[in-house]
CSV table of C-alpha atoms in Angstrom, one decimal:
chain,number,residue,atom,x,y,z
A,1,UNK,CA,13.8,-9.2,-3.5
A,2,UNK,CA,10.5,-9.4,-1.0
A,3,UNK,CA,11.3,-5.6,0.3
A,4,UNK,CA,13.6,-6.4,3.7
A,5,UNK,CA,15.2,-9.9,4.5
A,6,UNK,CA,17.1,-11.2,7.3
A,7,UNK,CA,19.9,-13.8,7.3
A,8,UNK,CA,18.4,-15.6,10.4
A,9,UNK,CA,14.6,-15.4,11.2
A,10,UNK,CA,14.8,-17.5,14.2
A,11,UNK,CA,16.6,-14.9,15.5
A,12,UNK,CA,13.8,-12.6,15.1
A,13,UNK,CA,11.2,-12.1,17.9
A,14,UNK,CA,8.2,-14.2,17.5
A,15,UNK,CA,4.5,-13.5,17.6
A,16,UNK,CA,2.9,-15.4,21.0
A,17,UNK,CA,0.6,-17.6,19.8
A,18,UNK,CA,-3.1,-16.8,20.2
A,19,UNK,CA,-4.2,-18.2,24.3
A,20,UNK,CA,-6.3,-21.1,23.8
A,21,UNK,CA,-9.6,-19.2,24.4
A,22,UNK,CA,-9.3,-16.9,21.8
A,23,UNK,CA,-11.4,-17.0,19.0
A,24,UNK,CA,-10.1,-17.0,14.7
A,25,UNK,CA,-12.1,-14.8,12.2
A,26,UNK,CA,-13.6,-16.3,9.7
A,27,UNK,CA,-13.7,-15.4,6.0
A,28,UNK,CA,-16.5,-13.2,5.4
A,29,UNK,CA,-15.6,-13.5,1.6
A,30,UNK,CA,-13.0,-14.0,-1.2
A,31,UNK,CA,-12.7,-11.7,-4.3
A,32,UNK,CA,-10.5,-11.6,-7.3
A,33,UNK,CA,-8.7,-8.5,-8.4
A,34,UNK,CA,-9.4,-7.0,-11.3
A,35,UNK,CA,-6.6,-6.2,-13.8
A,36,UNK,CA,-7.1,-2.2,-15.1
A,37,UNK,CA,-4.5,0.7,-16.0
A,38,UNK,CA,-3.5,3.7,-13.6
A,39,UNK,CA,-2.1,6.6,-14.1
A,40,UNK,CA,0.2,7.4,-17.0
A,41,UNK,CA,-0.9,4.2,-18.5
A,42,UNK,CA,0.7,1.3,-15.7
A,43,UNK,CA,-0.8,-1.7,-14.7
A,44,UNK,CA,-2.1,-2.5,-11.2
A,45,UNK,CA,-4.3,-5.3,-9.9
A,46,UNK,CA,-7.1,-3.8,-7.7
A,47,UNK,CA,-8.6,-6.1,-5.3
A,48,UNK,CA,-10.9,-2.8,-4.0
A,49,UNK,CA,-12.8,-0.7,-5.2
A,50,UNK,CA,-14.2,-3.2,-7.6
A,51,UNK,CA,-17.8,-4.7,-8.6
A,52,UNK,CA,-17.4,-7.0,-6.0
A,53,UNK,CA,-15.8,-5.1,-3.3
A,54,UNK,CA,-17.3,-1.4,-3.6
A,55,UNK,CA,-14.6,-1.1,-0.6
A,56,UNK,CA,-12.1,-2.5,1.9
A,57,UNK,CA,-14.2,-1.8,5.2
A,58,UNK,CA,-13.9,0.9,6.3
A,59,UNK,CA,-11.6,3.3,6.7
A,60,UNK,CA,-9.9,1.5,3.7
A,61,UNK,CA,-10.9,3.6,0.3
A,62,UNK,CA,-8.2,1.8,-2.9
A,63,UNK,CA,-6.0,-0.8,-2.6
A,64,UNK,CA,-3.8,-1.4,-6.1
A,65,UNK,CA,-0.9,-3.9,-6.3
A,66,UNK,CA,1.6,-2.5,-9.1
A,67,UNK,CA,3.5,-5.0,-10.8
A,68,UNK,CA,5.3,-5.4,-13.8
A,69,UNK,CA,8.8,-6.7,-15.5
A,70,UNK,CA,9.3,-3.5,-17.6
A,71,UNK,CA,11.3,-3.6,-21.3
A,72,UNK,CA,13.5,-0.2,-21.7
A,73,UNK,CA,11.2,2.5,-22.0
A,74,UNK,CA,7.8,1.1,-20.8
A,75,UNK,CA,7.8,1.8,-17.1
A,76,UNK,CA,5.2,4.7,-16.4
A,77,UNK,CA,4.4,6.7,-13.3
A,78,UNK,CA,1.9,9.0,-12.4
A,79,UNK,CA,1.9,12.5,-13.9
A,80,UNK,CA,1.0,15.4,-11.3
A,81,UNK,CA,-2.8,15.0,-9.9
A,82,UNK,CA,-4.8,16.1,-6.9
A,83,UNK,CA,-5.5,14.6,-3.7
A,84,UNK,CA,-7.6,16.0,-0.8
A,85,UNK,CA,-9.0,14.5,2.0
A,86,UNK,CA,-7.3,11.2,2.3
A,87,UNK,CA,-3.7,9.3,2.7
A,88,UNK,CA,-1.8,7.0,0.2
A,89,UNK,CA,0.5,5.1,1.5
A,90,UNK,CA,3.0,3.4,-1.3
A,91,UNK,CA,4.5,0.4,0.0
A,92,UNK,CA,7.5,-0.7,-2.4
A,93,UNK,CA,8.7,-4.4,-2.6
A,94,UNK,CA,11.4,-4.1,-5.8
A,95,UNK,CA,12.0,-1.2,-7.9
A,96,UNK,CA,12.7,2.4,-7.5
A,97,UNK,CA,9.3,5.5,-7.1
A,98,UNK,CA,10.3,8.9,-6.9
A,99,UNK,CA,7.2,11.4,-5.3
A,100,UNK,CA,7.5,14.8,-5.5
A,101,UNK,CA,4.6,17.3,-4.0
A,102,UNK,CA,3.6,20.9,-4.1
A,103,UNK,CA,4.1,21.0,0.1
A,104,UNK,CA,7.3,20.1,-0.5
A,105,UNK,CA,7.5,16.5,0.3
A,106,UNK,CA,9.1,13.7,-1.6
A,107,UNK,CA,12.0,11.2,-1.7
A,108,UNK,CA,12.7,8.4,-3.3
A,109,UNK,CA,11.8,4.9,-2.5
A,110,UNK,CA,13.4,1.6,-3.2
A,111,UNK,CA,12.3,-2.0,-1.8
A,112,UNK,CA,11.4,-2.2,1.7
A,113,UNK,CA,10.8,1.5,1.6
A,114,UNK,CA,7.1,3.3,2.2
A,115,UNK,CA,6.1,6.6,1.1
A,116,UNK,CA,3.1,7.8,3.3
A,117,UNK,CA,1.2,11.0,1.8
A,118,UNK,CA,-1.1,13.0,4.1
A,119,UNK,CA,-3.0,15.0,1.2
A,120,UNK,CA,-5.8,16.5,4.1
A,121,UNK,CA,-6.3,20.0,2.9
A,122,UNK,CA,-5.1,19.5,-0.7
A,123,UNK,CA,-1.9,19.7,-2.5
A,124,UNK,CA,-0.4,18.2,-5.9
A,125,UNK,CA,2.0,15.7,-6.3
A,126,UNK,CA,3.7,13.2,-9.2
A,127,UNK,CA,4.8,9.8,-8.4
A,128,UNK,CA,7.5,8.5,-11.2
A,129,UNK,CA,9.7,5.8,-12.1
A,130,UNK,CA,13.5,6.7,-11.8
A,131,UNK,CA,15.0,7.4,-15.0
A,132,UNK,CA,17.6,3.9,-14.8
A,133,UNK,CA,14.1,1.9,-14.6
A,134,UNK,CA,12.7,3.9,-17.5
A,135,UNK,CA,16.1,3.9,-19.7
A,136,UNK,CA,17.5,0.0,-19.1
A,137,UNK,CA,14.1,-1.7,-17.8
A,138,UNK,CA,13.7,-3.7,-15.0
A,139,UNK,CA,11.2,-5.5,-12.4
A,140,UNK,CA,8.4,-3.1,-10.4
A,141,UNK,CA,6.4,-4.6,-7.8
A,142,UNK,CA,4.7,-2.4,-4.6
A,143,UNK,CA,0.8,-1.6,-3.1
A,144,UNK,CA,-0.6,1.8,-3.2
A,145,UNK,CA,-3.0,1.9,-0.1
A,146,UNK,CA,-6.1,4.8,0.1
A,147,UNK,CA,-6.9,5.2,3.7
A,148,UNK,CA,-9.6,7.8,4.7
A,149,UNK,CA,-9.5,10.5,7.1
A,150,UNK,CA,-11.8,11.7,9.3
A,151,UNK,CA,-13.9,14.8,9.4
A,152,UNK,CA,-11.6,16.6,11.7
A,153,UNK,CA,-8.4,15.8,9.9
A,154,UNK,CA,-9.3,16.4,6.4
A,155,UNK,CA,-8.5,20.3,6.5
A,156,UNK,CA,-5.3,19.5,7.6
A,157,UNK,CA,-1.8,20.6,6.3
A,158,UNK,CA,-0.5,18.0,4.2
A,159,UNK,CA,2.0,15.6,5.1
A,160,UNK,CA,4.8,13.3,4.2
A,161,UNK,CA,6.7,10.3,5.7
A,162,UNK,CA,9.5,8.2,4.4
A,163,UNK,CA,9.7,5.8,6.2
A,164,UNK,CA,12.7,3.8,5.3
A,165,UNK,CA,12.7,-0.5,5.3
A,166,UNK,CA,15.4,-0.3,7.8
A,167,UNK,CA,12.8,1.2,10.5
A,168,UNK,CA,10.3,-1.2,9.9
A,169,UNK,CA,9.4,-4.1,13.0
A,170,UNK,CA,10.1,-7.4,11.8
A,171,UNK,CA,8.8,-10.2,14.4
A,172,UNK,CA,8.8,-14.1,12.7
A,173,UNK,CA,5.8,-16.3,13.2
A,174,UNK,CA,5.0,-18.7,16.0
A,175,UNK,CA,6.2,-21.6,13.7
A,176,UNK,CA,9.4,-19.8,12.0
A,177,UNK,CA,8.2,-20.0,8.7
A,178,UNK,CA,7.4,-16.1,8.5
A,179,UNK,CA,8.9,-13.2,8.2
A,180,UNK,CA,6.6,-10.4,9.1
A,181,UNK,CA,7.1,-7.0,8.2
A,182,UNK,CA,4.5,-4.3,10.8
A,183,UNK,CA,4.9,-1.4,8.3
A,184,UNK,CA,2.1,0.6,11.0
A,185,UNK,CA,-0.2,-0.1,13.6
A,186,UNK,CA,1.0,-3.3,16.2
A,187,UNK,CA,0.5,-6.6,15.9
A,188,UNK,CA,1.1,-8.8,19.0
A,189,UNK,CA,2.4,-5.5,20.9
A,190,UNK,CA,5.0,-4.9,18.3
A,191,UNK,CA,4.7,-1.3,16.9
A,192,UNK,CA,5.4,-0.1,13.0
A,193,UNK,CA,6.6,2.9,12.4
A,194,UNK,CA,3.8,4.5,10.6
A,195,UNK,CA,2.1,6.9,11.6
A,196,UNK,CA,-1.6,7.8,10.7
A,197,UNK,CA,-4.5,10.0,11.7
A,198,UNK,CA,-6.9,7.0,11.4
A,199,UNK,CA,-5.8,3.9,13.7
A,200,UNK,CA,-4.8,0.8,10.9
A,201,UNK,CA,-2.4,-2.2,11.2
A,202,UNK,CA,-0.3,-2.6,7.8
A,203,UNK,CA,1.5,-5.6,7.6
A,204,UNK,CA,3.7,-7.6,5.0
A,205,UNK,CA,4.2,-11.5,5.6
A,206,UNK,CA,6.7,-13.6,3.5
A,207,UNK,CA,5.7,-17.0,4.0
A,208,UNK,CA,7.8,-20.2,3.7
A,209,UNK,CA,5.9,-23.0,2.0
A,210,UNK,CA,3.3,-24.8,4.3
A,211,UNK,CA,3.8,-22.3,7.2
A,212,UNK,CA,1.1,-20.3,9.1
A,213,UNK,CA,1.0,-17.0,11.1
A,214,UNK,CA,-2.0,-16.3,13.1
A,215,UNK,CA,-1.9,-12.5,14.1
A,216,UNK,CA,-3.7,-11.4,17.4
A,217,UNK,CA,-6.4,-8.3,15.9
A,218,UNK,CA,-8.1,-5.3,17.3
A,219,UNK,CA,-12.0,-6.3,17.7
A,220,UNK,CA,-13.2,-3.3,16.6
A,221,UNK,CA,-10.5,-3.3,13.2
A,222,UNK,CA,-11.6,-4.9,10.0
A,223,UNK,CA,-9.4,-7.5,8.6
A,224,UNK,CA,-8.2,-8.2,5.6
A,225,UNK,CA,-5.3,-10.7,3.6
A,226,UNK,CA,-4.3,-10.2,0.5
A,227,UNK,CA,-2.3,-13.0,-1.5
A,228,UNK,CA,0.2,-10.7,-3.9
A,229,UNK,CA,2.3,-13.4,-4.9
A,230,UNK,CA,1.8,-17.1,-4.2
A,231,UNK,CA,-1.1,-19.4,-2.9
A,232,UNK,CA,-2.1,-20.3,0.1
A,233,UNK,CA,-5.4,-20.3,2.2
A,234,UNK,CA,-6.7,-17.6,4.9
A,235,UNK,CA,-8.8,-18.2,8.4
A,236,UNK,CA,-8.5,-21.4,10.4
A,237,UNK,CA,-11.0,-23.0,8.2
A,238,UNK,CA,-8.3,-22.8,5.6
A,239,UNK,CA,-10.7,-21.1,2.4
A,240,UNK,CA,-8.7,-21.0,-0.6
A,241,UNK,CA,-6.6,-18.2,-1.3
A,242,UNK,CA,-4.8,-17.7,-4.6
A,243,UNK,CA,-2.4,-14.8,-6.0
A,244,UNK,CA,-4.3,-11.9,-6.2
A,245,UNK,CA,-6.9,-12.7,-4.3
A,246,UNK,CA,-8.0,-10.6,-1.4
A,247,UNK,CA,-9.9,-12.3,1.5
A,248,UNK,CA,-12.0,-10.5,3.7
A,249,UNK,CA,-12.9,-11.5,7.3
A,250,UNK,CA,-15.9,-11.0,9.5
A,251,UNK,CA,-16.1,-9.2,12.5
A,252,UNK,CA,-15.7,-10.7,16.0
A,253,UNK,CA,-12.7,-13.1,16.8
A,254,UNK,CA,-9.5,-12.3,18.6
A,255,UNK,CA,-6.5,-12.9,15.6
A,256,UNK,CA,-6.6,-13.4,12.1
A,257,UNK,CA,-4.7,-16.7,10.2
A,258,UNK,CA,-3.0,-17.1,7.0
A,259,UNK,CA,-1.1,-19.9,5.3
A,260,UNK,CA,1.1,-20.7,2.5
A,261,UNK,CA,0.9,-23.6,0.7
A,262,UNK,CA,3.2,-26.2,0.2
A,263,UNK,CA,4.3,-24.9,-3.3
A,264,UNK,CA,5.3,-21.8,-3.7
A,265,UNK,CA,6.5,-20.7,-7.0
A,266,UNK,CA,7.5,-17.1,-6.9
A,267,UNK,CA,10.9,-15.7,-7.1
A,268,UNK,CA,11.0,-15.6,-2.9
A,269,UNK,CA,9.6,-18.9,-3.0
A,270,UNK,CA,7.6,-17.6,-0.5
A,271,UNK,CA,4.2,-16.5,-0.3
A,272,UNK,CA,3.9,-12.7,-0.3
A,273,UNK,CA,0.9,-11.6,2.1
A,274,UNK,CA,-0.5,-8.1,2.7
A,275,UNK,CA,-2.7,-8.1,6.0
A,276,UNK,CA,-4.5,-4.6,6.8
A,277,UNK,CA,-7.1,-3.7,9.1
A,278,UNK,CA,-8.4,-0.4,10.7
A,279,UNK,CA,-10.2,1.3,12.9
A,280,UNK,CA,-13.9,2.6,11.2
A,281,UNK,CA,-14.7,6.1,10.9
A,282,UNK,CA,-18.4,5.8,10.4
A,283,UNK,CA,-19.1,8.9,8.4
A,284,UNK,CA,-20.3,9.6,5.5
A,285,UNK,CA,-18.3,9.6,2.5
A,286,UNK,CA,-18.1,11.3,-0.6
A,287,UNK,CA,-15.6,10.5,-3.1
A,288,UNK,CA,-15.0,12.0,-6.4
A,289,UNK,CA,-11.5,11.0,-8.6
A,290,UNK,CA,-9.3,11.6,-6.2
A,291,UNK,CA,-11.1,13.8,-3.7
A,292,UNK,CA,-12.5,12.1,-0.8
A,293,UNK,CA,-15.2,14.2,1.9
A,294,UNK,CA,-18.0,13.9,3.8
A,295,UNK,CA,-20.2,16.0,1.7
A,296,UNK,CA,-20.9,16.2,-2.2
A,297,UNK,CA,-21.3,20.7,-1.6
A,298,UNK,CA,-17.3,20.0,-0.3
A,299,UNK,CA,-16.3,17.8,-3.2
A,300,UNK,CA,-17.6,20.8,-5.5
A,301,UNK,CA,-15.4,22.7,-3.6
A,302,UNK,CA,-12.4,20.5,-3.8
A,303,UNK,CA,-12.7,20.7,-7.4
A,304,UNK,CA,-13.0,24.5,-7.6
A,305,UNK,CA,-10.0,25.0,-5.4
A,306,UNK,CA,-7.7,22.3,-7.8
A,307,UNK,CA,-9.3,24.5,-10.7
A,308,UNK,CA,-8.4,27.9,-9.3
A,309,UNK,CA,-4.3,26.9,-7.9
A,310,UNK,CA,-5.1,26.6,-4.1
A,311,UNK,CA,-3.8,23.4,-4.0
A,312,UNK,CA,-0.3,24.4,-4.9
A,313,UNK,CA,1.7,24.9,-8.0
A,314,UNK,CA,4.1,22.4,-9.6
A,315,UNK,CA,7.2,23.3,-8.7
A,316,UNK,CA,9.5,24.9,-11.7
A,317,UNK,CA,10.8,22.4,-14.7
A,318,UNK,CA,8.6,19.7,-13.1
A,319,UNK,CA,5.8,19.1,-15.4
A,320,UNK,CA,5.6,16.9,-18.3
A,321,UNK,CA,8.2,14.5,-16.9
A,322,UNK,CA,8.1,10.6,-17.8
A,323,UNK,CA,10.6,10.0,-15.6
A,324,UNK,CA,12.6,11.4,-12.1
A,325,UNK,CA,16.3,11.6,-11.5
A,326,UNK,CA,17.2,9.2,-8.6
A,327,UNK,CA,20.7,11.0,-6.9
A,328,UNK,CA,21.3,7.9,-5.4
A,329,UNK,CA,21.8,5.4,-8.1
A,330,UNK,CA,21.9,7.8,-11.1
A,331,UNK,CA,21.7,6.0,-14.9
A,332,UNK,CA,24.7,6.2,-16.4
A,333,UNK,CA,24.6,6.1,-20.7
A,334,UNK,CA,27.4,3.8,-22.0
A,335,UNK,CA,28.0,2.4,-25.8
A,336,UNK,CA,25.9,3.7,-28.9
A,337,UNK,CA,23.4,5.4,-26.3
A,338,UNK,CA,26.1,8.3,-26.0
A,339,UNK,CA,26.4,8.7,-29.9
């Protein structure tokens, strides 16, 4: 399932349709992701950072779409790693993540569900599949989003928000033929219920075949779509925009456009649509792994400090796991796997 659904979308409030002086952005450009491993050995497509999209605009840093249909005993997660200086934000579509961090954070997270990590100062943390996806197999889909943090919040105490696909805002398009999902930021005055140091909009779109949602935008925000499952086009000139494709737009304009085609062929039979956008920070960055500063001197420090332990222990009986209990839907064994 596309994360949260609704039995009636016209019953959903709808986004006003841009005034008739407003002006679309255009596509600045369309990339392709590239298709590369991740953590403990899982595939993601990354439409950013890649050779040709060093970034997202900034304040964007990473943007990886994980998805796979798993066998019994493939699924992988990420084993415990670093983070300073920066937030992730895992957006899950189908599947089950469990995040555990040396702060004390964590939960687990099933479709619809978003798991937004606050590293600032520095801490550890593991991200893993539960153990019924890793035991029985099963479909994973979800984004993993790197947003950057300014100067003054990157010494920070760390911090974690599950935010559950209940909470979300969910508004349909002008035409009905969309459900959107405002997972932070607002769109059209509607407000998501993430909440982030560095102003963004985050938004997931399910399309209907042939419809179109244009989405009023912050002038000074950059703009992007991303096509994770489906084809369609992006901007009122209608470029082409194919799964896994990201499309950038150009600065200026009042609201950004996206359309599904009129063949979808996904399990939704919808097209799946992230749009994302912030505010720039417009300093300078250095990145390093998974450190990101302003300075290479406090990257050499970030690295001393994981070295040393001041970014936090891993909690006791935590380490080396593949996989992560989920209380919630726990894997039972049955036949011959009891033996």
């Amino acid at each position: 399932m596309p994360a949260v659904t609704v039995p009636d979308i016209l019953a959903l409030p709808r986004l006003d349709a841009p005034a008739l002086e407003s002006r679309p952005r255009s596509v600045a450009k369309v990339v392709d992701s590239v298709r590369t491993l991740e953590g403990g050995g899982f595939p993601v497509r990354r439409p950013f950072p890649t050779p040709s999209l060093m970034d997202g605009g900034d304040p964007f840093l990473l943007l990886d779409h994980m998805t796979a249909a798993y066998e019994p005993h493939e699924a992988k997660g990420a084993p415990w790693h670093p983070h300073r200086g920066f937030e992730t934000v895992t957006y899950l579509m189908d599947g089950t993540f469990v995040h555990t961090d040396s702060h004390g954070g964590g939960g687990v997270i099933r479709g619809g569900d978003t798991q937004w990590m606050t590293a600032g100062s520095g801490l550890l943390h593991d991200e893993l599949p539960s153990e019924k996806l890793v035991m029985t197999g099963g479909v994973f889909d979800g984004v993993q989003l790197w947003v950057n943090l300014p100067k003054r919040a990157k010494w920070n105490p760390p911090n974690y928000q599950d935010i559950r696909g209940a909470g979300l805002t969910l508004v349909s398009s002008t035409d009905g033929g969309a459900l959107v999902r405002i997972i932070a930021g607002t769109a059209a005055g509607h407000e998501g219920p993430g909440r982030t140091y560095t102003p963004i909009t985050l938004v997931h779109a399910s399309l209907s075949p042939g419809a179109e949602v244009r989405i009023p935008w912050q002038h000074s925000y950059s703009a992007m779509a991303f096509a994770m499952h489906g084809d369609g086009y992006a901007g009122d000139e209608k470029r082409p925009l194919k799964e896994s494709q990201l499309a950038q737009f150009a600065a200026g304009g009042d609201y950004i456009t996206v359309g599904a085609g009129p063949e979808q062929h996904y399990a939704t039979g919808s097209m799946e649509v992230l749009l994302l956008g912030g505010e720039p920070i417009k300093e300078p960055v250095a990145r390093y792994g998974p450190f990101v500063m302003n300075t290479r001197s406090e990257i050499m420090e970030a690295v001393e400090d994981f070295q040393a332990g001041r970014m936090g222990q891993i909690p006791a009986g935590r380490q080396g796991r593949e996989f992560a209990p989920d209380p919630e839907d726990p894997w039972v064994p049955g036949g011959c796997e009891q033996l």
